[in-house]
Coordinates of C-alpha atoms in Angstrom, one line a residue:
M1 CA 150.1 101.6 59.6
E2 CA 149.4 101.6 55.9
I3 CA 152.7 103.3 55.2
F4 CA 154.6 100.0 55.8
A5 CA 152.2 97.8 53.7
N6 CA 152.3 100.3 50.8
M7 CA 156.1 100.9 50.8
K8 CA 157.4 100.8 47.2
A9 CA 160.9 101.0 45.8
S10 CA 162.0 104.6 45.4
A11 CA 165.1 105.8 43.6
V12 CA 167.0 108.3 45.8
G13 CA 169.4 110.6 43.9
A14 CA 172.9 109.6 44.9
L15 CA 174.4 112.9 43.9
R16 CA 171.9 114.9 46.0
L17 CA 172.5 112.8 49.0
L18 CA 176.3 113.0 48.6
V19 CA 176.1 116.8 48.6
V20 CA 173.9 116.7 51.7
F21 CA 176.3 114.3 53.4
L22 CA 179.4 116.4 52.6
S23 CA 177.8 119.5 54.0
L24 CA 176.8 117.7 57.2
L25 CA 180.2 116.0 57.5
A26 CA 181.9 119.4 57.4
G27 CA 179.8 120.4 60.4
L28 CA 180.6 117.2 62.2
Y29 CA 184.3 117.9 62.0
S30 CA 184.1 121.7 62.5
G31 CA 183.1 121.4 66.2
G32 CA 180.1 123.7 65.5
C33 CA 177.8 121.1 67.0
S34 CA 177.8 120.5 70.7
T35 CA 178.8 116.9 71.5
P36 CA 178.6 115.1 74.9
S37 CA 181.8 115.1 76.8
D38 CA 183.4 111.8 77.7
Q39 CA 182.0 112.2 81.2
Q40 CA 178.5 112.7 79.8
W41 CA 178.4 109.5 77.7
G42 CA 177.7 107.3 80.8
H43 CA 174.7 109.4 81.7
L44 CA 172.7 108.7 78.6
A45 CA 171.4 105.4 79.7
H46 CA 168.9 106.8 82.2
L47 CA 166.9 108.2 79.2
G48 CA 166.0 104.7 78.1
A49 CA 165.7 103.4 74.5
P50 CA 162.2 102.2 74.0
R51 CA 162.9 100.8 70.5
V52 CA 166.1 99.3 69.1
I53 CA 166.9 98.2 65.5
L54 CA 170.1 96.4 64.8
I55 CA 171.1 95.8 61.1
S56 CA 173.9 93.4 60.1
L57 CA 175.0 93.8 56.5
D58 CA 176.9 90.5 56.2
T59 CA 180.4 90.7 54.7
L60 CA 180.6 94.5 54.5
R61 CA 184.2 95.8 55.1
A62 CA 184.5 99.3 56.4
D63 CA 187.0 100.6 53.9
R64 CA 184.5 100.1 51.0
L65 CA 182.4 103.0 52.3
G66 CA 183.0 106.6 51.4
F67 CA 182.6 107.9 54.9
Y68 CA 185.4 105.5 55.9
G69 CA 187.7 106.9 53.2
Y70 CA 186.8 105.0 50.1
E71 CA 187.0 106.9 46.9
R72 CA 183.7 105.5 45.5
N73 CA 180.3 106.6 46.8
T74 CA 179.1 103.1 47.3
A75 CA 176.5 103.9 50.0
P76 CA 175.0 107.4 49.9
N77 CA 172.1 106.5 52.2
L78 CA 174.4 105.0 54.9
A79 CA 176.5 108.1 54.5
A80 CA 173.4 110.3 55.2
L81 CA 172.7 108.1 58.3
A82 CA 176.3 108.4 59.4
S83 CA 176.1 112.2 59.2
E84 CA 173.4 112.0 61.9
S85 CA 175.1 109.4 64.0
V86 CA 178.1 108.4 66.1
V87 CA 180.5 106.6 63.8
F88 CA 183.3 104.4 65.2
T89 CA 186.3 104.4 62.9
T90 CA 188.1 101.3 64.0
V91 CA 185.9 98.3 64.8
A92 CA 187.0 94.7 64.8
A93 CA 185.0 91.5 64.4
Q94 CA 186.0 88.7 66.7
A95 CA 186.0 86.1 63.9
A96 CA 185.6 86.5 60.1
Q97 CA 182.8 84.0 59.7
T98 CA 179.1 84.5 60.0
L99 CA 178.2 81.9 62.6
L100 CA 181.1 82.6 64.9
S101 CA 181.0 86.3 64.6
H102 CA 177.3 86.8 65.2
K103 CA 177.4 84.4 68.2
S104 CA 180.2 86.4 69.7
M105 CA 178.3 89.6 69.0
F106 CA 175.1 88.4 70.6
T107 CA 176.8 86.9 73.7
A108 CA 179.4 89.8 74.0
K109 CA 182.0 87.1 74.5
Y110 CA 185.2 86.2 72.7
P111 CA 185.0 82.9 70.6
L112 CA 187.5 81.0 72.8
R113 CA 185.4 81.8 75.9
L114 CA 182.3 80.5 74.2
I115 CA 184.1 77.3 73.3
H116 CA 185.3 76.9 76.8
E117 CA 181.9 77.5 78.3
T118 CA 180.4 74.8 76.0
T119 CA 183.1 72.1 75.8
N120 CA 185.5 73.0 78.7
A121 CA 188.3 73.0 76.2
D122 CA 191.3 75.3 76.7
L123 CA 193.9 76.3 74.1
K124 CA 196.0 73.2 74.7
K125 CA 193.1 70.9 74.0
L126 CA 192.1 72.9 70.9
I127 CA 195.5 72.4 69.4
S128 CA 194.9 68.6 69.5
I129 CA 191.5 68.6 67.8
D130 CA 191.7 66.6 64.6
D131 CA 188.7 68.1 62.7
P132 CA 188.6 71.8 63.7
R133 CA 186.0 72.8 61.1
S134 CA 183.4 70.3 62.3
F135 CA 184.3 71.1 65.9
L136 CA 183.6 74.8 65.4
V137 CA 180.3 74.2 63.6
N138 CA 179.1 71.7 66.2
T139 CA 180.1 73.9 69.1
F140 CA 178.8 77.3 67.9
Q141 CA 175.5 75.8 66.7
D142 CA 174.7 74.7 70.3
L143 CA 176.4 77.0 72.7
K144 CA 175.7 76.9 76.4
S145 CA 176.3 80.6 76.7
E146 CA 173.1 82.6 76.8
S147 CA 172.3 85.2 74.1
M148 CA 171.9 88.7 75.5
V149 CA 168.7 88.9 73.5
A150 CA 167.0 86.8 76.1
G151 CA 167.8 89.5 78.7
L152 CA 166.0 92.1 76.6
R153 CA 162.9 89.9 76.3
S154 CA 162.9 89.2 80.1
H155 CA 162.8 92.9 80.7
G156 CA 159.7 93.5 78.6
Y157 CA 161.1 94.0 75.2
K158 CA 159.4 92.4 72.3
T159 CA 162.1 90.7 70.3
A160 CA 162.1 89.8 66.6
A161 CA 164.6 88.7 64.0
L162 CA 164.3 88.7 60.2
V163 CA 167.4 87.0 58.8
D164 CA 168.7 85.7 55.5
G165 CA 169.0 82.0 56.5
G166 CA 172.1 79.9 56.1
W167 CA 174.1 80.0 59.3
M168 CA 171.6 82.6 60.7
G169 CA 168.9 80.0 61.4
R170 CA 167.2 78.1 64.1
E171 CA 169.4 75.1 63.4
S172 CA 172.4 77.3 64.5
G173 CA 170.7 78.4 67.7
F174 CA 170.0 82.0 66.6
A175 CA 166.3 81.9 67.6
E176 CA 167.2 81.9 71.3
G177 CA 165.7 85.0 73.0
F178 CA 163.5 86.0 70.1
D179 CA 159.7 86.1 70.3
E180 CA 159.5 85.9 66.5
F181 CA 162.2 84.5 64.3
D182 CA 161.8 84.6 60.5
Q183 CA 164.6 82.8 58.5
R184 CA 162.9 82.7 55.1
G185 CA 165.5 85.1 53.8
G186 CA 165.5 86.1 50.1
H187 CA 167.7 89.2 50.6
L188 CA 166.4 92.6 51.4
V189 CA 164.0 92.7 48.5
R190 CA 162.0 90.0 50.3
I191 CA 163.0 90.6 53.9
L192 CA 162.0 94.3 54.1
P193 CA 158.3 93.8 53.2
R194 CA 158.2 91.4 56.2
V195 CA 159.9 94.0 58.3
Y196 CA 157.3 96.6 57.4
D197 CA 154.5 94.2 58.3
W198 CA 156.1 93.5 61.7
L199 CA 156.7 97.2 62.4
S200 CA 153.1 98.0 61.4
E201 CA 151.9 95.5 64.1
N202 CA 154.4 96.4 66.8
R203 CA 155.4 100.0 66.4
A204 CA 153.7 100.9 69.7
E205 CA 155.7 98.3 71.6
R206 CA 159.1 98.4 73.3
F207 CA 161.0 96.3 70.9
F208 CA 164.4 94.9 69.7
L209 CA 164.4 94.2 66.0
F210 CA 167.3 92.4 64.3
I211 CA 167.7 92.5 60.5
H212 CA 170.3 90.5 58.7
T213 CA 171.1 90.1 54.9
Y214 CA 173.5 88.4 52.6
D215 CA 173.0 91.1 49.8
I216 CA 176.8 91.8 49.8
H217 CA 178.1 88.2 50.4
C218 CA 179.6 86.0 47.7
P219 CA 178.4 85.3 45.0
Y220 CA 178.1 89.1 45.1
P221 CA 174.5 89.4 43.8
C222 CA 174.4 92.8 42.0
R223 CA 170.9 93.9 40.8
K224 CA 170.2 96.4 38.0
P225 CA 171.1 99.2 37.7
Y226 CA 173.9 98.7 40.3
N227 CA 175.5 96.0 38.3
S228 CA 176.6 98.7 35.9
L229 CA 177.4 101.4 38.5
F230 CA 181.1 100.6 38.7
C231 CA 181.6 98.3 35.8
S232 CA 179.9 99.0 32.5
D233 CA 181.5 96.2 30.5
H234 CA 179.6 93.1 31.6
E235 CA 181.9 90.8 29.6
K236 CA 184.3 91.4 32.4
H237 CA 181.9 89.8 34.9
I238 CA 182.6 86.2 35.7
S239 CA 179.7 84.2 37.2
L240 CA 180.4 83.1 40.7
A241 CA 177.1 81.2 41.2
G242 CA 178.0 77.9 42.8
R243 CA 181.7 78.9 43.0
C244 CA 182.0 80.6 46.4
G245 CA 184.4 79.1 48.9
R246 CA 186.9 76.4 47.8
R247 CA 186.1 76.5 44.1
L248 CA 186.6 80.2 43.9
M249 CA 189.8 80.1 45.9
K250 CA 191.3 77.5 43.5
M251 CA 190.3 79.3 40.3
R252 CA 193.0 81.0 38.3
L253 CA 191.8 84.6 38.3
T254 CA 193.2 87.2 36.0
D255 CA 193.6 90.9 37.0
L256 CA 190.4 91.6 35.0
D257 CA 188.5 88.9 37.0
R258 CA 189.6 90.3 40.3
E259 CA 188.6 93.8 39.1
A260 CA 185.2 92.5 38.1
I261 CA 184.7 90.8 41.4
S262 CA 185.7 93.9 43.3
N263 CA 183.3 96.0 41.1
H264 CA 180.4 93.6 41.7
Y265 CA 181.1 93.7 45.4
D266 CA 180.8 97.5 45.4
G267 CA 177.7 97.3 43.3
G268 CA 176.2 94.9 45.8
I269 CA 176.8 97.5 48.6
A270 CA 175.1 100.1 46.5
G271 CA 172.1 97.9 45.9
A272 CA 171.7 97.1 49.5
D273 CA 172.2 100.7 50.4
A274 CA 169.2 101.7 48.1
Y275 CA 167.0 99.2 49.9
L276 CA 168.1 100.8 53.2
A277 CA 166.9 104.1 51.9
E278 CA 163.4 102.6 51.7
L279 CA 163.6 101.3 55.2
F280 CA 164.8 104.7 56.6
A281 CA 162.0 106.4 54.6
A282 CA 159.4 104.0 56.2
L283 CA 160.8 104.7 59.7
K284 CA 160.6 108.4 59.1
A285 CA 157.1 108.3 57.7
T286 CA 155.8 106.8 61.0
N287 CA 158.1 108.8 63.4
L288 CA 160.0 105.7 64.3
Y289 CA 163.3 107.0 62.9
D290 CA 163.6 109.7 65.6
E291 CA 162.4 107.4 68.4
T292 CA 164.7 104.5 67.7
L293 CA 168.2 103.5 68.6
L294 CA 169.4 102.4 65.2
I295 CA 172.7 100.5 64.8
V296 CA 174.2 99.4 61.5
T297 CA 177.2 97.1 61.4
S298 CA 178.6 93.9 59.8
D299 CA 179.8 90.5 61.0
H300 CA 183.1 90.6 59.1
G301 CA 184.8 92.0 56.0
E302 CA 186.1 90.3 52.8
S303 CA 189.3 89.7 50.9
L304 CA 188.9 90.9 47.3
G305 CA 192.2 89.8 45.8
E306 CA 194.5 90.8 48.7
R307 CA 197.0 88.0 49.4
Q308 CA 195.6 86.2 46.4
M309 CA 192.4 85.5 48.4
I310 CA 188.7 86.0 47.6
G311 CA 186.5 85.5 50.7
H312 CA 186.9 85.5 54.4
G313 CA 187.5 83.2 57.4
G314 CA 191.0 84.6 58.3
L315 CA 192.4 87.3 60.5
Y316 CA 193.7 90.0 58.2
L317 CA 192.5 93.6 58.4
E318 CA 190.3 93.5 55.3
Q319 CA 188.5 90.5 56.8
L320 CA 188.1 91.9 60.3
L321 CA 187.4 95.7 60.2
V322 CA 183.7 96.5 59.9
P323 CA 181.6 99.7 60.1
L324 CA 179.7 100.7 63.2
I325 CA 177.1 103.4 63.0
I326 CA 174.9 104.3 66.0
K327 CA 172.0 106.8 65.6
F328 CA 170.6 107.7 69.0
P329 CA 167.0 108.7 69.5
A330 CA 166.5 112.4 68.7
S331 CA 165.3 113.2 72.2
W332 CA 168.7 112.2 73.6
G333 CA 170.3 115.2 71.9
V334 CA 173.4 113.3 70.9
A335 CA 175.2 115.2 68.2
S336 CA 176.9 113.4 65.3
R337 CA 180.5 112.7 65.9
I338 CA 183.4 110.5 64.8
V339 CA 184.9 108.3 67.5
E340 CA 188.5 107.2 66.9
R341 CA 188.9 105.1 70.0
P342 CA 188.7 101.4 69.0
A343 CA 185.6 99.2 69.5
Q344 CA 184.7 95.6 68.9
L345 CA 181.6 93.7 67.9
V346 CA 181.4 92.3 71.4
D347 CA 180.6 95.8 72.5
V348 CA 177.3 96.0 70.5
M349 CA 175.0 94.2 72.9
P350 CA 176.4 95.8 76.1
T351 CA 175.8 99.2 74.4
I352 CA 172.2 98.2 73.7
Y353 CA 171.7 97.0 77.2
E354 CA 172.9 100.2 78.8
A355 CA 170.9 102.3 76.3
C356 CA 167.9 100.3 77.4
G357 CA 168.7 100.9 81.1
L358 CA 169.6 97.3 81.8
E359 CA 172.3 96.0 84.0
L360 CA 175.2 94.3 82.2
P361 CA 175.5 90.6 83.0
A362 CA 178.7 89.3 84.6
G363 CA 181.4 87.4 82.7
I364 CA 181.2 89.2 79.3
D365 CA 184.1 90.6 77.3
G366 CA 182.3 93.4 75.7
R367 CA 181.8 96.9 77.1
S368 CA 179.2 99.5 76.6
L369 CA 180.3 102.2 74.2
L370 CA 178.3 104.7 76.2
R371 CA 180.9 104.3 79.0
R372 CA 183.7 106.4 77.5
S373 CA 184.8 108.3 80.6
Q374 CA 188.2 109.8 81.1
E375 CA 189.2 106.8 83.3
D376 CA 188.2 104.4 80.5
R377 CA 190.1 106.2 77.7
N378 CA 192.5 103.3 77.3
E379 CA 190.1 100.5 77.3
H380 CA 190.2 98.3 74.2
R381 CA 193.7 99.4 73.5
Y382 CA 194.0 96.0 71.9
L383 CA 191.3 94.4 69.6
V384 CA 191.2 90.7 69.6
A385 CA 190.0 88.1 67.0
Q386 CA 190.2 84.3 67.4
L387 CA 189.9 81.2 65.2
T388 CA 190.0 80.8 61.4
Y389 CA 187.4 79.0 59.3
K390 CA 188.1 77.6 55.9
E391 CA 190.8 80.2 55.3
G392 CA 192.6 80.8 52.0
R393 CA 193.4 78.4 49.2
Q394 CA 193.9 75.5 51.6
Q395 CA 190.5 76.2 53.3
T396 CA 192.2 75.8 56.7
S397 CA 190.3 76.0 60.0
N398 CA 192.5 76.6 63.0
L399 CA 191.3 76.7 66.6
A400 CA 194.6 78.0 67.9
K401 CA 195.2 80.9 65.5
R402 CA 194.4 84.3 67.0
A403 CA 195.1 88.0 66.2
I404 CA 195.7 91.1 68.3
L405 CA 195.4 94.5 66.8
D406 CA 197.0 97.6 68.3
P407 CA 195.3 100.1 65.9
G408 CA 197.6 102.3 63.9
R409 CA 200.6 100.4 65.3
W410 CA 200.7 96.7 65.1
L411 CA 198.8 93.6 63.9
L412 CA 200.0 90.2 65.2
I413 CA 198.6 86.9 63.9
H414 CA 199.8 84.0 66.0
D415 CA 199.3 80.3 65.5
A416 CA 199.8 78.3 68.7
R417 CA 199.4 75.0 66.8
R418 CA 202.4 75.7 64.6
Q419 CA 204.1 78.2 66.9
S420 CA 204.4 80.7 64.0
A421 CA 203.6 84.4 63.7
E422 CA 202.9 87.2 61.3
L423 CA 203.7 90.7 62.5
F424 CA 202.8 93.9 60.6
N425 CA 203.9 97.4 61.4
L426 CA 200.8 99.4 60.6
A427 CA 202.6 102.8 61.0
S428 CA 204.6 102.1 57.8
D429 CA 202.4 99.4 56.3
P430 CA 198.8 100.4 57.1
Q431 CA 197.3 97.6 54.9
A432 CA 199.4 94.9 56.6
R433 CA 201.1 93.5 53.5
F434 CA 204.7 92.9 54.7
N435 CA 205.3 90.3 57.5
M436 CA 208.3 91.3 59.6
A437 CA 208.0 88.6 62.3
D438 CA 211.4 87.1 61.2
K439 CA 213.1 90.4 62.1
K440 CA 212.0 89.7 65.7
P441 CA 211.4 93.4 66.8
P442 CA 210.9 93.9 70.5
E443 CA 207.2 94.4 70.0
L444 CA 206.8 90.8 68.9
S445 CA 207.3 89.2 72.3
S446 CA 205.2 91.8 74.1
L447 CA 202.3 91.4 71.7
V448 CA 202.5 87.6 72.0
A449 CA 202.2 88.0 75.7
Q450 CA 199.3 90.4 75.4
L451 CA 197.5 88.0 73.1
A452 CA 198.0 85.1 75.5
S453 CA 196.3 87.1 78.2
Y454 CA 193.0 86.6 76.2
D455 CA 193.5 82.8 75.9
I456 CA 191.5 80.5 78.2
N457 CA 193.3 79.3 81.3
P458 CA 194.1 75.6 81.5
S459 CA 191.1 73.6 82.4
S460 CA 190.8 70.8 84.9
G461 CA 187.3 69.8 83.9
E462 CA 186.2 67.0 81.6
F463 CA 186.2 67.8 77.9
L464 CA 182.7 67.7 76.4
D465 CA 182.8 66.8 72.7
P466 CA 180.1 68.7 70.8
Q467 CA 177.8 66.6 68.8
P468 CA 176.6 67.5 65.2
K469 CA 173.1 68.9 64.8
P470 CA 170.9 67.9 61.8
T471 CA 170.7 70.5 59.0
D472 CA 167.5 70.8 57.0
E473 CA 167.6 70.7 53.2
E474 CA 166.9 74.5 52.7
T475 CA 169.7 75.5 55.2
E476 CA 172.1 73.1 53.4
R477 CA 171.2 74.5 50.0
R478 CA 171.8 78.1 51.3
L479 CA 175.1 77.2 52.9
R480 CA 176.3 75.6 49.7
S481 CA 175.4 78.6 47.6
L482 CA 177.3 80.8 50.0
G483 CA 180.4 78.6 49.8
Y484 CA 180.4 77.3 53.4
I485 CA 179.9 73.6 52.7
G486 CA 180.6 71.4 49.7
N487 CA 182.5 72.4 46.6

């Protein structure tokens, strides 16, 4: 279709879209639209989703989007999509690092389960690992657990991924299950033209298309005019090229520096959002928009000065909570709605499976978000994240540090290696700033017990030490620019 080949950048008026979104949002909350009851959610799968597009906007935290309560209109086009979609308000990543989180998403399994299936290690063994960073990379680059993408392909779906390189490459095992895998990257400005070419050739097929970008990731690339959208004084902007990761964490940042980084981050969201407007326009021009199950999410969030940290890899709310927008095919008749019940990234692939009419494999931790019956109302009462990777100023990786979130109530971060805990009362401290573990409230022991129920049971099998995989020069360059290796 020529429309994809001839797509050109088009400026969409943010103010006009905001007005449209606010009017639609009012209808979403008013109850004027009919929405499926909880019992009806489970019956949608029989309709079948012939086409699925999953978009991962790497490093996008939920609370930096206007429709998640942010005061800035950083993403008017995502807001317009959200007004036509089902939006989940509380969604947790299972790890705040690109490689770990995406592997957990695509397998629908918690990180500790993935480690156990590949190395036979339990929590006790993980506590004794001397080099946890290398262990994590070696393990997650070569998991034995099968990606759920392979199941889509085996059921007749044409599968393709266009990703931004770095951890998201063949060397990290992400090509598994994909008929076509393009890791040339270059951010959305270069990825989307390849997406349009692929869609032009495959729009008549049943397909699963995965799109991933680092447009929002450190060093927070912020193209014109979005670099001036939230910060007009460019003298406040400090260059972060080559400084992501350890170097950035060890810099002495002033309040103006942190403000500039935060503004650049928001500008990066706006720039990526404008590219998404082009993608949505292309889908609409060829009628794919109404025919497609379209999901937008992220792998993790980002600290932007909270706790004196810039970056991710830890287990705090700003690093774990991500957006999740699901637009169903128009023929399904699913009205837009906001779902307050918690969800996790391990739920994404089970939701796609059920939407495609496929049976869920055994042994997964995720659950389809279509199955929201009265009996399941309390599922995912707790949200779980596991492992840290190069966290904070000390760049610490910890295989035995885990978090459990009781949304709106409690966040517990527990370190089994050091037998230490951080506990936050979210009812009085919604941003989790004040650790009250030393006060030993009764909730502490119960949450520690709940968290332990997600740990791997003691293993009697032989430990299989994961071996390093060679990394090509381009992947190494990309990882260095993103702050994952070196510096």
